Tab-separated table of C-alpha atoms in Angstrom:
chain	number	residue	atom	x	y	z
F	1	MET	CA	132.185	115.578	56.319
F	2	ILE	CA	130.942	117.837	53.505
F	3	VAL	CA	131.813	121.170	51.851
F	4	LEU	CA	129.839	124.272	53.260
F	5	GLY	CA	129.475	125.599	50.115
F	6	ARG	CA	127.282	123.006	48.680
F	7	MET	CA	124.785	124.057	51.401
F	8	LEU	CA	125.415	127.654	51.212
F	9	MET	CA	127.400	127.957	54.337
F	10	VAL	CA	130.825	128.836	53.289
F	11	LEU	CA	132.353	130.590	55.871
F	12	TRP	CA	135.647	131.287	54.239
F	13	ILE	CA	136.593	131.640	50.620
F	14	CYS	CA	139.613	129.105	49.451
F	15	THR	CA	142.347	131.383	48.439
F	16	SER	CA	145.915	130.888	47.312
F	17	PHE	CA	149.301	129.865	48.746
F	18	ILE	CA	150.249	131.918	51.757
F	19	SER	CA	153.117	134.126	51.015
F	20	CYS	CA	156.839	133.307	51.757
F	21	GLY	CA	157.061	136.844	54.179
F	22	ALA	CA	154.080	135.798	56.084
F	23	ASP	CA	155.444	132.356	56.806
F	24	LYS	CA	158.653	133.924	57.724
F	25	LYS	CA	156.992	136.300	59.886
F	26	ASP	CA	154.788	133.689	61.998
F	27	GLU	CA	158.357	131.589	62.281
F	28	THR	CA	159.669	134.833	63.757
F	29	LYS	CA	157.247	134.947	66.520
F	30	GLU	CA	157.553	131.256	67.461
F	31	ASN	CA	161.428	132.077	67.933
F	32	SER	CA	160.980	135.235	69.803
F	33	LYS	CA	159.094	133.644	72.738
F	34	PRO	CA	160.768	133.153	76.052
F	35	ALA	CA	162.355	129.788	76.164
F	36	LYS	CA	161.023	127.140	78.224
F	37	GLU	CA	162.297	124.009	79.743
F	38	ALA	CA	163.084	121.389	76.632
F	39	LEU	CA	160.943	118.583	76.945
F	40	THR	CA	161.835	115.146	75.085
F	41	PRO	CA	158.620	113.825	73.925
F	42	PRO	CA	158.088	110.005	73.371
F	43	THR	CA	158.802	108.540	70.265
F	44	PHE	CA	155.542	107.785	68.053
F	45	ASN	CA	155.587	104.033	66.670
F	46	SER	CA	153.922	103.834	63.213
F	47	ASP	CA	153.611	99.759	63.270
F	48	SER	CA	151.710	100.282	66.826
F	49	SER	CA	149.580	102.859	65.114
F	50	TYR	CA	148.900	100.731	62.521
F	51	HIS	CA	148.248	97.896	64.272
F	52	TYR	CA	145.302	99.699	65.893
F	53	ILE	CA	143.510	100.332	62.612
F	54	GLU	CA	143.670	96.802	61.970
F	55	GLN	CA	142.006	96.003	65.266
F	56	GLN	CA	139.014	98.705	64.197
F	57	LEU	CA	138.827	97.112	61.183
F	58	ALA	CA	138.285	93.652	62.267
F	59	PHE	CA	134.930	94.206	63.643
F	60	GLY	CA	133.619	95.615	60.155
F	61	PRO	CA	132.022	98.907	59.614
F	62	ARG	CA	131.295	100.556	62.792
F	63	VAL	CA	127.803	101.776	62.057
F	64	PRO	CA	125.267	103.336	64.763
F	65	ASN	CA	123.199	100.951	66.378
F	66	THR	CA	124.912	98.029	64.765
F	67	SER	CA	127.000	95.085	66.425
F	68	PRO	CA	130.476	95.645	65.222
F	69	HIS	CA	129.640	99.755	66.427
F	70	ALA	CA	129.199	98.462	69.798
F	71	GLN	CA	132.198	95.945	69.895
F	72	CYS	CA	134.227	98.544	68.834
F	73	ALA	CA	133.386	100.977	71.152
F	74	GLN	CA	133.986	98.843	73.835
F	75	TYR	CA	137.576	97.822	72.764
F	76	LEU	CA	138.172	101.419	72.239
F	77	GLN	CA	137.337	102.298	76.171
F	78	ASP	CA	139.394	99.267	77.091
F	79	GLU	CA	142.581	99.911	75.208
F	80	LEU	CA	142.510	103.533	76.374
F	81	LYS	CA	142.096	102.264	80.060
F	82	ARG	CA	144.661	100.266	79.479
F	83	PHE	CA	147.040	102.607	78.704
F	84	GLY	CA	146.092	104.595	81.796
F	85	CYS	CA	143.519	106.685	80.465
F	86	GLU	CA	140.549	107.973	82.787
F	87	VAL	CA	137.701	107.420	80.218
F	88	MET	CA	134.069	107.960	80.411
F	89	VAL	CA	131.465	107.402	77.438
F	90	GLN	CA	128.685	110.407	76.772
F	91	GLU	CA	125.805	108.057	75.410
F	92	PHE	CA	123.333	110.220	73.373
F	93	GLU	CA	120.298	109.884	70.583
F	94	ALA	CA	120.687	111.230	67.847
F	95	THR	CA	118.155	111.861	64.706
F	96	ALA	CA	119.309	111.159	61.272
F	97	TRP	CA	118.613	112.707	57.913
F	98	ASN	CA	116.004	110.083	57.145
F	99	ASN	CA	114.599	110.432	60.902
F	100	THR	CA	116.356	106.985	62.057
F	101	THR	CA	117.061	107.215	65.449
F	102	LEU	CA	120.750	106.638	66.589
F	103	ASN	CA	122.430	105.232	69.344
F	104	GLY	CA	125.709	107.627	69.716
F	105	LYS	CA	128.777	106.923	71.845
F	106	ASN	CA	131.447	109.718	72.569
F	107	ILE	CA	134.473	108.058	73.744
F	108	ILE	CA	136.594	110.859	76.052
F	109	ALA	CA	139.889	109.932	77.746
F	110	SER	CA	141.617	111.995	79.796
F	111	LEU	CA	145.432	112.173	80.441
F	112	TRP	CA	146.942	114.378	83.811
F	113	PRO	CA	143.246	115.085	84.707
F	114	GLU	CA	144.629	117.238	87.615
F	115	LYS	CA	146.204	119.669	85.359
F	116	LYS	CA	144.068	123.041	84.396
F	117	LYS	CA	145.680	124.199	81.249
F	118	ARG	CA	144.299	121.410	78.666
F	119	ILE	CA	144.314	120.389	75.175
F	120	MET	CA	141.963	118.682	73.069
F	121	LEU	CA	142.570	115.950	70.510
F	122	ALA	CA	139.243	114.534	68.599
F	123	ALA	CA	138.509	112.237	65.775
F	124	HIS	CA	135.265	110.284	64.594
F	125	TRP	CA	135.417	106.665	65.598
F	126	ASP	CA	132.238	105.741	63.165
F	127	THR	CA	132.048	104.695	59.800
F	128	ARG	CA	129.853	105.654	56.748
F	129	PRO	CA	126.842	103.210	56.105
F	130	TYR	CA	126.872	103.365	52.634
F	131	ALA	CA	129.535	103.798	49.494
F	132	ASP	CA	128.007	106.921	47.841
F	133	ARG	CA	131.033	107.763	46.064
F	134	ASP	CA	131.645	104.290	44.448
F	135	SER	CA	130.020	102.734	41.156
F	136	VAL	CA	129.577	99.358	43.041
F	137	ASP	CA	127.293	98.480	46.556
F	138	LYS	CA	126.678	102.150	46.556
F	139	ASP	CA	123.975	101.195	49.413
F	140	SER	CA	126.404	98.995	51.832
F	141	PRO	CA	128.929	100.592	54.313
F	142	ILE	CA	132.284	100.963	54.103
F	143	LEU	CA	135.296	100.189	56.405
F	144	GLY	CA	136.832	103.558	57.008
F	145	ALA	CA	140.602	102.560	57.401
F	146	ASN	CA	141.273	106.218	56.575
F	147	ASP	CA	138.227	108.099	56.907
F	148	GLY	CA	137.822	107.222	60.757
F	149	ALA	CA	140.221	104.350	62.074
F	150	SER	CA	143.036	106.431	61.118
F	151	GLY	CA	142.813	109.492	63.020
F	152	VAL	CA	141.691	107.338	66.149
F	153	ALA	CA	144.870	104.948	65.858
F	154	VAL	CA	146.768	108.112	65.781
F	155	LEU	CA	145.406	109.378	69.044
F	156	MET	CA	145.418	105.929	70.453
F	157	GLU	CA	149.124	105.502	69.813
F	158	MET	CA	149.910	109.009	70.948
F	159	ALA	CA	148.042	108.193	74.467
F	160	ARG	CA	150.053	104.981	75.136
F	161	VAL	CA	153.654	106.570	74.128
F	162	MET	CA	152.709	109.626	76.645
F	163	LEU	CA	151.367	107.711	79.474
F	164	GLN	CA	154.719	105.071	78.997
F	165	HIS	CA	156.910	108.181	78.475
F	166	ASP	CA	159.074	109.182	81.348
F	167	THR	CA	158.578	112.959	81.086
F	168	ILE	CA	155.138	114.742	81.281
F	169	PRO	CA	153.976	117.039	79.123
F	170	ARG	CA	153.149	120.566	80.837
F	171	VAL	CA	149.408	120.510	79.734
F	172	GLY	CA	146.662	117.908	80.263
F	173	VAL	CA	145.245	115.853	77.301
F	174	ASP	CA	141.997	115.055	76.518
F	175	LEU	CA	140.879	112.975	73.341
F	176	VAL	CA	137.361	113.031	72.281
F	177	LEU	CA	136.512	110.486	69.885
F	178	PHE	CA	133.375	111.411	68.394
F	179	ASP	CA	130.460	108.963	66.828
F	180	VAL	CA	127.875	109.950	64.239
F	181	GLU	CA	130.146	112.185	62.382
F	182	ASP	CA	129.679	110.021	59.193
F	183	TYR	CA	125.781	109.312	58.855
F	184	GLY	CA	124.772	111.972	56.766
F	185	ALA	CA	122.561	111.775	53.558
F	186	PRO	CA	123.678	110.330	50.760
F	187	GLU	CA	124.630	112.604	47.536
F	188	SER	CA	121.415	111.324	45.776
F	189	ALA	CA	119.097	112.304	48.613
F	190	GLU	CA	117.461	115.835	48.059
F	191	VAL	CA	117.436	117.340	51.490
F	192	ASN	CA	118.183	120.609	52.979
F	193	ASP	CA	119.842	119.320	56.064
F	194	ARG	CA	122.245	116.341	55.505
F	195	LYS	CA	123.247	116.084	58.945
F	196	PHE	CA	126.863	115.012	59.831
F	197	CYS	CA	128.825	115.416	62.559
F	198	LEU	CA	125.932	115.038	64.682
F	199	GLY	CA	128.243	113.517	67.941
F	200	SER	CA	130.325	117.033	67.976
F	201	GLU	CA	127.185	118.503	67.777
F	202	TYR	CA	125.927	116.929	70.784
F	203	TRP	CA	128.869	117.018	72.476
F	204	SER	CA	129.642	120.865	71.907
F	205	ASN	CA	126.081	121.603	73.577
F	206	ASN	CA	126.435	118.800	76.425
F	207	LYS	CA	130.198	118.701	77.112
F	208	HIS	CA	131.341	115.823	79.091
F	209	GLN	CA	132.377	117.938	82.418
F	210	LYS	CA	130.430	121.100	83.409
F	211	ASN	CA	132.336	124.391	82.013
F	212	TYR	CA	135.237	122.085	80.496
F	213	HIS	CA	137.453	124.638	78.383
F	214	ALA	CA	140.655	123.235	76.211
F	215	TYR	CA	143.009	125.883	75.430
F	216	TYR	CA	142.828	124.739	72.292
F	217	GLY	CA	141.897	121.604	70.024
F	218	ILE	CA	142.833	119.654	67.137
F	219	LEU	CA	140.873	117.317	64.705
F	220	LEU	CA	142.250	114.446	62.728
F	221	ASP	CA	140.219	113.204	59.793
F	222	MET	CA	141.831	110.947	57.151
F	223	VAL	CA	145.569	111.322	58.305
F	224	GLY	CA	146.703	107.762	57.077
F	225	ALA	CA	146.840	107.851	53.394
F	226	LYS	CA	149.941	107.560	50.880
F	227	ASP	CA	151.115	111.029	50.142
F	228	ALA	CA	148.447	112.600	51.851
F	229	THR	CA	148.588	116.380	51.879
F	230	PHE	CA	146.945	118.573	54.499
F	231	THR	CA	145.569	122.238	53.878
F	232	MET	CA	145.119	124.854	55.746
F	233	GLU	CA	141.414	124.300	56.105
F	234	GLY	CA	138.964	127.505	55.711
F	235	ASN	CA	137.594	127.445	59.103
F	236	SER	CA	140.640	126.443	61.002
F	237	MET	CA	142.047	129.452	59.497
F	238	GLU	CA	138.920	131.447	60.561
F	239	PHE	CA	138.980	130.071	64.140
F	240	ALA	CA	142.242	129.389	65.415
F	241	PRO	CA	145.168	130.490	62.797
F	242	LYS	CA	147.827	130.457	65.661
F	243	ILE	CA	147.414	126.940	66.064
F	244	VAL	CA	147.327	126.272	62.294
F	245	ARG	CA	150.508	128.110	61.869
F	246	LYS	CA	151.980	126.434	65.196
F	247	VAL	CA	151.419	122.895	63.670
F	248	TRP	CA	152.259	123.385	60.209
F	249	ASN	CA	155.505	125.025	61.554
F	250	LYS	CA	156.426	122.276	63.366
F	251	ALA	CA	155.798	119.864	61.109
F	252	LYS	CA	158.306	121.879	58.492
F	253	ASN	CA	160.858	121.913	61.134
F	254	LEU	CA	160.676	117.770	61.301
F	255	GLY	CA	160.766	117.271	57.858
F	256	TYR	CA	157.127	117.080	57.350
F	257	LYS	CA	156.439	120.219	54.552
F	258	ASN	CA	155.059	117.819	52.022
F	259	TYR	CA	152.591	116.618	53.696
F	260	PHE	CA	151.444	119.687	55.556
F	261	LEU	CA	150.879	122.545	52.368
F	262	ARG	CA	151.231	125.964	53.270
F	263	LYS	CA	147.997	126.526	51.015
F	264	LYS	CA	144.481	127.715	52.182
F	265	THR	CA	141.583	125.999	50.883
F	266	MET	CA	138.028	126.123	51.313
F	267	GLY	CA	136.099	125.931	54.764
F	268	ILE	CA	134.367	122.218	55.175
F	269	LEU	CA	131.897	121.165	57.872
F	270	ASP	CA	133.899	118.414	59.996
F	271	ASP	CA	133.366	118.037	63.871
F	272	HIS	CA	135.538	121.246	64.509
F	273	TYR	CA	133.043	123.347	63.269
F	274	TYR	CA	130.576	122.589	65.863
F	275	VAL	CA	133.276	122.599	68.468
F	276	ASN	CA	134.465	126.406	67.414
F	277	THR	CA	130.958	127.534	66.862
F	278	VAL	CA	129.040	126.307	69.918
F	279	ALA	CA	131.636	124.822	72.507
F	280	ARG	CA	133.539	127.839	71.663
F	281	ILE	CA	136.850	126.299	72.130
F	282	PRO	CA	139.384	127.261	69.211
F	283	MET	CA	140.035	123.730	67.181
F	284	ILE	CA	142.166	123.030	63.604
F	285	ASP	CA	141.267	120.301	61.341
F	286	ILE	CA	144.377	118.206	59.910
F	287	ILE	CA	142.323	116.779	56.971
F	288	HIS	CA	143.855	115.240	53.986
F	289	HIS	CA	142.686	117.993	51.291
F	290	SER	CA	143.499	116.507	47.490
F	291	GLN	CA	145.645	118.221	44.816
F	292	SER	CA	144.073	116.492	42.182
F	293	LYS	CA	141.000	118.278	40.414
F	294	GLU	CA	139.562	114.755	40.249
F	295	HIS	CA	139.179	114.351	44.244
F	296	LEU	CA	138.023	116.745	46.892
F	297	PHE	CA	139.562	114.505	50.080
F	298	PHE	CA	141.801	111.442	49.709
F	299	GLN	CA	140.922	109.400	46.250
F	300	HIS	CA	138.957	106.569	48.137
F	301	TRP	CA	136.677	108.790	50.072
F	302	HIS	CA	133.361	106.989	50.735
F	303	THR	CA	134.269	103.963	48.670
F	304	HIS	CA	135.017	100.475	49.679
F	305	ARG	CA	138.447	100.964	48.547
F	306	ASP	CA	138.981	102.762	51.967
F	307	ASP	CA	140.831	99.720	53.275
F	308	ILE	CA	143.961	98.714	55.086
F	309	HIS	CA	145.309	99.399	51.480
F	310	CYS	CA	145.258	102.897	51.604
F	311	ILE	CA	147.336	103.141	54.976
F	312	ASP	CA	150.448	104.262	55.008
F	313	LYS	CA	152.754	104.345	58.182
F	314	ASN	CA	154.982	107.194	57.009
F	315	THR	CA	151.963	109.658	57.121
F	316	LEU	CA	150.743	107.812	60.668
F	317	GLN	CA	154.550	108.957	61.611
F	318	ALA	CA	154.183	112.557	60.083
F	319	VAL	CA	151.093	113.368	61.783
F	320	GLY	CA	151.894	111.694	65.125
F	321	GLU	CA	155.550	112.797	65.612
F	322	THR	CA	154.608	116.284	64.849
F	323	LEU	CA	151.686	116.408	67.442
F	324	LEU	CA	153.475	114.795	70.008
F	325	HIS	CA	156.328	117.756	69.634
F	326	VAL	CA	153.550	120.565	69.970
F	327	LEU	CA	152.284	119.135	72.879
F	328	TYR	CA	155.641	118.912	74.550
F	329	GLU	CA	156.215	122.372	73.439
F	330	GLU	CA	153.153	123.886	75.265
């Protein structure tokens, strides 16, 4: 993903903290809705989610047009099918910033496909082909434990426990694993179009099902680092503010307010951008936005230090548990 401001495409300006009064108003609205039958969500297992990160990393960097990429794609399909998902692969070709033709695979896994009201959960599964923010081996691909594998692993564990649970939610769920998100131009390249998020752009123009629509979507990006902080990202607040507040309120109620900060930050170009603007599905982005002036995203973003040592099970738990509660309260 990239910051839209760097491309003169900022759709939303960074502002300060949301007022306490607004927070209370949002929570009051949530609480004033007619009560639904309480459904108990399954228990998220962060150990299992961590294992799915390890499994992805075992293939090495998952860069399009490479053998590890193809092997990991097959692994993801096989695991999701084993859980009981209905899986399809959307194959496509995309032209990278340097005119390389990339063979991409968007992997879609559906739970309870017969249900009409659907929620879309997404993450990208490919990894960056170069470590352009590192001081060494800048031209070598990264493992992408947090930037790539963490979001996928949270969704995999959610699918596993939901399909094993005695109670199913009132909504159907579609997991969409986008490819070719992170093949954008390195920071040193002087190009106008850096071409990030090519898989989500393709999917948004060519949905896997004709007339597919989801009630809303949630994108996960870099959701596994220790002490991660997820802010209210600008494009999420422009296109789906109610969903942002729904998720952040639930996280607060579960005791995870230190992860889900009530702070607005600038809009970024991530996979949710095309889902919002092209597919017209309101989608939010849960993404690690650093509170340090030294880093924009998590500390080891686009470096070789984005490995398994970055991952903290407590963060995986905070995200996975929150989303399971959100789904089971629909």
